Coordinates of C-alpha atoms and ligand atoms in Angstrom, one line a residue:
M1 CA 50.9 -23.4 1.8
N2 CA 52.4 -26.8 1.3
K3 CA 49.3 -28.9 1.9
K4 CA 46.1 -28.7 -0.1
F5 CA 43.2 -28.7 2.4
R6 CA 40.0 -30.5 1.6
V7 CA 36.7 -29.0 2.8
F8 CA 33.1 -30.2 2.5
A9 CA 30.4 -27.5 2.8
T10 CA 26.9 -28.7 3.6
C11 CA 25.5 -25.7 1.7
D12 CA 26.6 -22.9 -0.6
I13 CA 27.8 -19.8 1.3
G14 CA 28.5 -17.7 -1.8
E15 CA 31.8 -16.1 -2.8
A16 CA 33.5 -17.0 0.4
I17 CA 33.9 -20.5 -1.1
D18 CA 35.9 -19.0 -4.0
L19 CA 38.1 -17.3 -1.4
L20 CA 39.0 -20.7 -0.1
R21 CA 39.6 -22.0 -3.6
R22 CA 41.9 -19.1 -4.4
R23 CA 44.0 -20.1 -1.4
G24 CA 44.4 -23.6 -3.0
Y25 CA 41.7 -25.4 -1.0
E26 CA 39.7 -28.2 -2.6
V27 CA 36.1 -27.4 -1.7
E28 CA 33.1 -29.6 -2.4
V29 CA 29.8 -27.8 -1.9
Y30 CA 26.5 -29.8 -1.4
P31 CA 24.6 -28.5 -4.4
Q32 CA 21.0 -28.7 -3.2
P33 CA 19.3 -25.9 -1.2
E34 CA 17.9 -28.5 1.2
P35 CA 20.2 -30.0 3.9
P36 CA 22.1 -33.1 3.0
A37 CA 21.2 -36.4 4.8
K38 CA 23.4 -37.0 7.8
S39 CA 24.7 -40.2 6.2
L40 CA 26.1 -38.1 3.3
I41 CA 27.9 -35.8 5.8
V42 CA 29.3 -38.9 7.5
E43 CA 30.4 -40.3 4.1
K44 CA 32.2 -37.0 3.1
V45 CA 33.9 -36.7 6.5
K46 CA 35.0 -40.3 6.3
S47 CA 36.6 -39.6 2.9
G48 CA 39.2 -37.6 4.8
V49 CA 38.2 -33.9 4.6
D50 CA 40.2 -31.6 6.8
G51 CA 37.3 -29.1 7.4
L52 CA 33.5 -29.2 7.5
I53 CA 31.3 -26.1 6.9
S54 CA 28.0 -26.8 8.7
T55 CA 24.8 -24.9 9.2
L56 CA 22.2 -25.1 12.0
R57 CA 20.4 -27.7 9.9
D58 CA 23.1 -30.3 10.3
P59 CA 23.3 -32.6 13.4
I60 CA 27.0 -32.7 14.3
D61 CA 27.8 -35.3 16.9
A62 CA 30.0 -38.3 17.8
E63 CA 29.0 -40.1 14.7
I64 CA 30.5 -37.3 12.5
F65 CA 33.6 -36.9 14.7
E66 CA 34.2 -40.7 14.7
A67 CA 33.9 -40.7 10.9
G68 CA 36.6 -38.0 10.8
K69 CA 38.9 -39.5 13.3
G70 CA 42.5 -38.7 12.4
T71 CA 41.6 -36.4 9.5
L72 CA 38.8 -33.9 10.5
K73 CA 40.4 -30.9 12.1
V74 CA 37.6 -28.3 12.3
V75 CA 33.9 -27.7 12.0
A76 CA 33.1 -24.2 10.9
Q77 CA 29.5 -23.4 11.7
Y78 CA 27.7 -20.8 9.6
A79 CA 25.6 -19.4 12.5
V80 CA 26.0 -17.9 16.0
G81 CA 23.8 -20.6 17.6
F82 CA 25.4 -24.1 17.7
D83 CA 22.7 -26.2 19.4
N84 CA 23.0 -28.6 16.5
I85 CA 26.6 -29.4 17.5
N86 CA 27.2 -31.7 20.4
R87 CA 29.8 -29.7 22.3
A88 CA 30.7 -32.6 24.7
D89 CA 31.3 -34.9 21.7
A90 CA 33.4 -32.2 20.0
N91 CA 35.5 -31.9 23.1
R92 CA 35.9 -35.6 23.6
Y93 CA 37.2 -35.9 20.0
K94 CA 39.2 -32.6 20.5
I95 CA 37.7 -31.0 17.3
P96 CA 37.5 -27.3 17.5
F97 CA 34.3 -25.7 16.1
T98 CA 33.8 -22.1 15.2
N99 CA 30.7 -19.9 14.9
T100 CA 29.8 -16.5 13.3
A101 CA 28.9 -14.4 16.4
D102 CA 28.7 -10.6 16.2
V103 CA 28.3 -10.2 12.4
L104 CA 24.6 -11.1 12.6
T105 CA 23.8 -9.2 15.8
E106 CA 22.4 -6.0 14.4
A107 CA 20.5 -7.8 11.6
T108 CA 18.8 -10.2 14.0
A109 CA 18.1 -7.5 16.6
E110 CA 16.5 -5.1 14.0
F111 CA 14.4 -8.0 12.6
A112 CA 13.1 -8.8 16.1
F113 CA 12.3 -5.1 16.5
F114 CA 10.4 -5.0 13.1
M115 CA 8.5 -8.2 14.0
M116 CA 7.4 -6.5 17.2
G117 CA 6.1 -3.5 15.3
T118 CA 4.5 -5.6 12.5
L119 CA 2.7 -7.7 15.1
A120 CA 1.5 -4.9 17.4
R121 CA 0.3 -2.6 14.6
K122 CA -1.4 -5.5 12.8
M123 CA 0.4 -4.7 9.5
W124 CA -0.2 -8.2 8.0
P125 CA -4.0 -8.3 8.6
A126 CA -4.2 -4.6 7.5
E127 CA -2.5 -5.3 4.2
H128 CA -4.8 -8.2 3.7
L129 CA -7.8 -5.9 3.9
T130 CA -6.3 -3.9 0.9
R131 CA -5.3 -7.0 -1.1
K132 CA -8.6 -8.9 -0.5
L133 CA -10.7 -5.8 -1.4
K134 CA -12.1 -5.6 2.1
W135 CA -11.0 -2.0 2.7
G136 CA -14.5 -0.6 2.4
Y137 CA -14.3 2.6 4.5
W138 CA -12.1 4.7 6.9
H139 CA -13.4 4.2 10.4
P140 CA -12.2 5.2 13.9
Y141 CA -11.9 1.7 15.1
L142 CA -13.3 -0.8 12.6
P143 CA -12.4 -3.5 11.6
F144 CA -9.7 -3.5 14.2
L145 CA -7.0 -1.5 15.9
G146 CA -3.3 -2.2 16.7
D147 CA -1.3 -1.2 19.7
E148 CA 1.5 1.4 19.8
V149 CA 5.1 0.4 20.5
T150 CA 6.3 3.9 21.4
G151 CA 6.6 4.4 25.2
K152 CA 5.7 0.8 26.1
T153 CA 7.6 -1.6 28.3
V154 CA 9.6 -4.4 26.8
A155 CA 11.1 -7.4 28.6
V156 CA 14.4 -8.5 27.0
I157 CA 15.1 -12.1 28.0
G158 CA 18.8 -12.8 27.5
T159 CA 21.1 -9.7 27.4
G160 CA 23.9 -11.1 25.3
R161 CA 25.0 -9.6 22.0
I162 CA 21.6 -9.6 20.3
G163 CA 19.5 -8.7 23.4
L164 CA 21.7 -5.6 24.0
A165 CA 21.5 -4.6 20.3
F166 CA 17.7 -5.0 20.5
I167 CA 17.6 -2.7 23.5
K168 CA 19.5 0.0 21.5
K169 CA 16.7 -0.1 18.9
C170 CA 14.1 0.3 21.6
V171 CA 15.7 3.5 23.0
G172 CA 14.6 5.4 19.8
F173 CA 11.0 4.4 20.6
D174 CA 11.1 5.8 24.2
M175 CA 10.6 2.2 25.5
N176 CA 11.1 1.2 29.1
V177 CA 13.2 -2.0 29.4
L178 CA 13.0 -4.9 31.9
C179 CA 16.1 -7.0 31.4
Y180 CA 16.6 -10.6 32.5
D181 CA 19.7 -12.8 32.2
P182 CA 20.7 -15.3 34.9
A183 CA 24.3 -15.4 33.8
Y184 CA 25.3 -12.0 32.3
E185 CA 24.1 -8.7 33.7
N186 CA 25.7 -5.8 31.9
H187 CA 25.2 -2.9 34.3
G188 CA 27.6 -0.6 32.4
F189 CA 25.4 -1.0 29.3
V190 CA 22.2 -0.4 31.4
Q191 CA 23.8 2.7 32.9
A192 CA 24.7 4.1 29.4
I193 CA 21.1 3.5 28.1
Q194 CA 19.7 5.3 31.2
E195 CA 22.1 8.2 30.6
I196 CA 20.8 8.4 27.0
N197 CA 17.2 8.3 28.3
D198 CA 17.9 11.0 30.8
L199 CA 19.5 13.2 28.1
R200 CA 16.6 12.7 25.7
H201 CA 14.2 13.8 28.5
A202 CA 16.3 16.7 29.7
R203 CA 16.5 18.1 26.1
G204 CA 12.8 17.9 25.7
L205 CA 12.8 15.0 23.2
T206 CA 10.6 12.8 25.3
R207 CA 7.7 13.7 27.6
E208 CA 8.3 10.8 30.0
K209 CA 11.7 9.7 31.2
A210 CA 12.2 6.2 30.0
W211 CA 13.9 3.6 32.3
I212 CA 15.8 0.4 32.2
K213 CA 16.6 -2.2 34.9
Y214 CA 17.5 -5.8 35.5
V215 CA 14.7 -7.8 37.3
P216 CA 13.9 -11.4 38.0
F217 CA 12.3 -13.5 35.2
E218 CA 8.7 -13.5 36.6
E219 CA 8.8 -9.8 37.2
A220 CA 9.9 -9.2 33.7
L221 CA 7.1 -11.3 32.3
R222 CA 4.4 -9.7 34.5
G223 CA 5.4 -6.1 33.8
A224 CA 5.9 -6.2 30.0
D225 CA 3.8 -5.1 27.1
F226 CA 6.3 -6.9 24.8
V227 CA 8.6 -9.8 25.6
S228 CA 11.6 -10.4 23.2
V229 CA 13.6 -13.6 23.6
H230 CA 17.3 -13.6 22.9
V231 CA 18.7 -16.7 24.6
P232 CA 20.6 -19.7 23.2
L233 CA 18.9 -23.1 23.2
L234 CA 20.2 -24.9 26.3
R235 CA 18.6 -28.3 27.1
A236 CA 18.5 -29.8 30.6
G237 CA 22.0 -30.7 31.7
E238 CA 23.6 -28.1 29.4
S239 CA 23.1 -25.2 31.8
A240 CA 22.0 -24.5 35.4
T241 CA 19.3 -22.3 33.7
P242 CA 18.2 -24.3 30.7
T243 CA 16.1 -22.5 28.1
Y244 CA 14.2 -25.5 26.6
H245 CA 10.5 -24.7 26.9
L246 CA 11.3 -21.7 29.0
F247 CA 8.0 -20.3 27.7
N248 CA 5.7 -23.0 28.9
E249 CA 2.1 -22.8 30.1
K250 CA 3.1 -21.6 33.5
N251 CA 5.3 -18.7 32.3
L252 CA 3.0 -17.7 29.4
R253 CA 0.2 -17.3 32.0
L254 CA 2.4 -14.8 33.8
M255 CA 2.3 -12.4 30.9
K256 CA -0.3 -9.7 30.6
P257 CA -3.3 -10.7 28.5
T258 CA -2.5 -7.8 26.2
A259 CA 1.2 -8.6 25.9
Y260 CA 3.0 -9.7 22.7
L261 CA 5.8 -12.4 22.6
V262 CA 8.6 -12.1 20.0
N263 CA 11.0 -15.0 19.4
T264 CA 14.0 -14.9 17.2
S265 CA 16.2 -17.2 19.3
R266 CA 15.5 -20.9 18.8
G267 CA 12.1 -22.7 18.4
P268 CA 12.3 -25.2 21.3
V269 CA 12.6 -22.2 23.8
I270 CA 8.8 -22.0 23.4
D271 CA 6.4 -24.9 24.0
E272 CA 4.5 -24.4 20.8
A273 CA 1.4 -26.4 21.9
A274 CA 1.1 -24.1 25.0
L275 CA 1.7 -21.0 22.9
A276 CA -1.1 -22.0 20.4
R277 CA -3.5 -22.4 23.4
A278 CA -2.3 -19.1 24.8
L279 CA -3.2 -17.4 21.5
R280 CA -6.5 -19.3 21.0
E281 CA -7.7 -18.6 24.6
N282 CA -6.3 -15.1 24.8
W283 CA -3.9 -15.6 27.7
I284 CA -1.6 -13.2 25.7
G285 CA -2.2 -10.6 23.0
G286 CA -0.1 -12.1 20.2
A287 CA 3.2 -13.7 19.1
A288 CA 5.7 -13.2 16.3
L289 CA 8.0 -16.1 15.7
D290 CA 11.0 -16.6 13.4
V291 CA 12.0 -20.0 14.8
Y292 CA 10.1 -23.3 15.5
E293 CA 10.4 -26.5 17.4
K294 CA 10.5 -28.2 14.0
E295 CA 11.7 -26.4 10.9
P296 CA 10.2 -25.8 8.3
L297 CA 7.0 -25.3 10.3
P298 CA 4.9 -28.5 9.7
V299 CA 1.7 -28.2 7.7
D300 CA -0.3 -29.4 10.7
S301 CA 1.2 -27.1 13.3
P302 CA -1.4 -25.6 15.7
L303 CA 0.3 -22.2 15.0
R304 CA -1.2 -22.3 11.5
D305 CA -4.7 -22.2 13.0
P306 CA -6.6 -19.6 10.9
A307 CA -8.4 -18.6 14.1
I308 CA -5.2 -17.0 15.5
A309 CA -3.7 -15.7 12.2
D310 CA -4.5 -12.1 13.0
R311 CA -2.3 -12.2 16.1
C312 CA 0.4 -14.8 15.2
R313 CA 3.2 -13.8 12.7
L314 CA 5.2 -16.7 11.3
M315 CA 8.6 -15.9 9.7
P316 CA 10.7 -18.6 8.0
H317 CA 13.9 -18.4 10.2
F318 CA 14.8 -15.2 8.5
A319 CA 16.2 -12.8 11.1
S320 CA 19.8 -12.8 9.9
A321 CA 18.7 -13.0 6.2
A322 CA 20.1 -9.7 5.0
R323 CA 22.6 -9.5 2.1
I324 CA 25.7 -8.2 3.8
T325 CA 25.1 -10.1 7.0
R326 CA 24.7 -13.4 5.2
L327 CA 27.2 -13.2 2.3
S328 CA 29.9 -10.6 2.9
T329 CA 33.3 -12.2 2.6
D330 CA 34.6 -9.6 5.1
P331 CA 34.9 -11.5 8.5
E332 CA 34.0 -8.2 10.2
K333 CA 30.7 -7.9 8.3
G334 CA 29.4 -11.3 7.0
M335 CA 28.7 -14.7 8.3
A336 CA 30.3 -16.2 5.2
G337 CA 33.6 -14.3 5.7
R338 CA 33.7 -15.1 9.4
C339 CA 32.8 -18.8 8.8
V340 CA 35.7 -19.3 6.3
Q341 CA 38.1 -17.2 8.5
G342 CA 37.4 -19.5 11.5
L343 CA 38.1 -22.5 9.2
I344 CA 41.3 -21.0 7.9
D345 CA 42.5 -20.0 11.4
V346 CA 42.4 -23.7 12.6
L347 CA 43.6 -25.3 9.4
E348 CA 46.5 -22.9 8.7
G349 CA 47.4 -22.6 12.4
S350 CA 46.9 -18.9 12.9
Y351 CA 47.7 -17.4 16.3
G352 CA 50.8 -19.7 16.5
G353 CA 48.4 -22.7 16.2
D354 CA 47.0 -21.9 19.7
V355 CA 43.3 -22.8 19.4
T356 CA 42.5 -21.0 22.7
K357 CA 43.6 -17.7 21.0
M358 CA 41.5 -18.1 17.9
P359 CA 38.6 -15.6 18.2
Y360 CA 35.9 -17.7 16.4
V361 CA 36.6 -21.0 18.1
V362 CA 33.7 -21.8 20.5
N363 CA 34.9 -24.8 22.5
K364 CA 38.2 -23.4 23.7
E365 CA 37.9 -25.3 26.9
A366 CA 38.9 -28.5 25.2
F367 CA 42.3 -27.1 24.3
A368 CA 43.2 -25.3 27.5
K369 CA 46.7 -26.3 28.6
T370 CA 46.7 -28.4 31.8
S371 CA 50.0 -27.8 33.6
Ligands
LIG1 P1 24.8 -14.5 23.4 O1 25.5 -15.8 23.9 O2 25.7 -13.3 23.2 O3 23.6 -14.1 24.4 C1 22.7 -15.1 24.9 C2 22.4 -14.6 26.3 O4 21.4 -15.5 26.9 C3 23.6 -14.7 27.3 O5 23.9 -13.5 27.9 C4 23.2 -15.8 28.3 O6 23.7 -15.5 29.6 C5 21.7 -15.6 28.3 N1 21.0 -16.8 28.8 C6 21.4 -18.1 28.9 N2 20.4 -18.8 29.6 C7 19.4 -17.9 29.9 C8 18.1 -18.1 30.5 N3 17.7 -19.3 31.0 N4 17.4 -17.0 30.6 C9 17.7 -15.8 30.1 N5 18.9 -15.6 29.5 C10 19.7 -16.6 29.4 O7 24.1 -15.0 22.0 P2 23.6 -14.0 20.9 O8 24.7 -13.7 19.9 O9 22.9 -12.8 21.5 O10 22.5 -15.0 20.2 C11 21.4 -15.5 21.0 C12 20.7 -16.6 20.2 O11 20.0 -16.1 19.1 C13 21.7 -17.6 19.5 O12 22.1 -18.6 20.4 C14 20.8 -18.2 18.4 O13 20.2 -19.3 18.8 C15 19.8 -17.1 18.2 N6 19.9 -16.5 16.8 C16 18.9 -16.6 16.0 C17 18.9 -16.0 14.7 C18 17.8 -16.1 13.7 O14 18.1 -16.1 12.5 N7 16.6 -16.2 14.1 C19 20.1 -15.3 14.3 C20 21.1 -15.1 15.3 C21 21.0 -15.7 16.5

């Protein structure tokens, strides 16, 4: 390599940084665990870095691209979601940005599944009984009961990578699945799951034959015991079917009063004020959240209301937070590895320098040849 590339990383992503340094890169890592101020990112980009490693905490828009005019060549996002990056601005400045899809799919899907079980079986309030010395007796139904997951019906909203992986976990629990996705219906996948359901039934492994089908959104909400959300955050104007406040008062009221809502996608997909009311007034049975409209969750959030604590699980944006998923330097296994590989592809001109062929670049449309 004849040029020494300069990179600024807005947070430490572990050993993958050394991997870049071993290739001769000069990498500066923002040393604090909190996100840097946007003005600092602007300053670093202005100083002429070739690459920026960003996370979902960093707003990446025209101000950043303008600061990097003539020098910034790539933004490598350490996440699959990229709602913090203004795609139109990146395209206008012709800066490719990459993400870390696929490697966090299973970790996120299993976390959503575990959240569903934790919520429904009331594991958090149950452990509190033990810890707070309130476990006074064994009783058939006191002080409370949970609901089984096995054999129930789950609505999966968004059947992309994580939604499909989540469905695979549900098969082992004999669940029926209502799928909804306005843009991507994977009927081959649905057929494969149905064949597995049929086989499990034929071999006597299940008493009832489980089923799976695509249905309209309202039908999915009305028919489900659990609703798990796996959509990207798309604001008005970014999609024909935006997901911002998809779960508002109207749609929450479509759910069964006993149904549980699980969200590992992005916070603004749910109108939190409406959800807090839904929980307080028992329009739905409960909710388990990993993501919020504002992160970290503000101290005065209505979701912190102790009156709903028994049916509202609050995780700290933790669904992909597993060792291999977060830190492996192998681009087939870890977000760190995939993030730096995306950066290397662009800076070192892999794939003959053709950005449209680079697997981790998201905004390929900005580089399509117009003949
Ligand atoms: P993906 O692009 O593979 O799948 C998203 C699916 O949502 C697509 O099939 C798309 O057609 C569908 N969709 C779009 N608009 C919709 C709408 N209005 N209603 C229903 N479906 C709609 O993405 P993925 O890899 O499965 O990730 C999904 C999202 O999960 C990411 O964008 C990210 O925001 C979030 N995520 C969160 C964590 C976490 O730590 N909590 C981890 C990973 C991903």
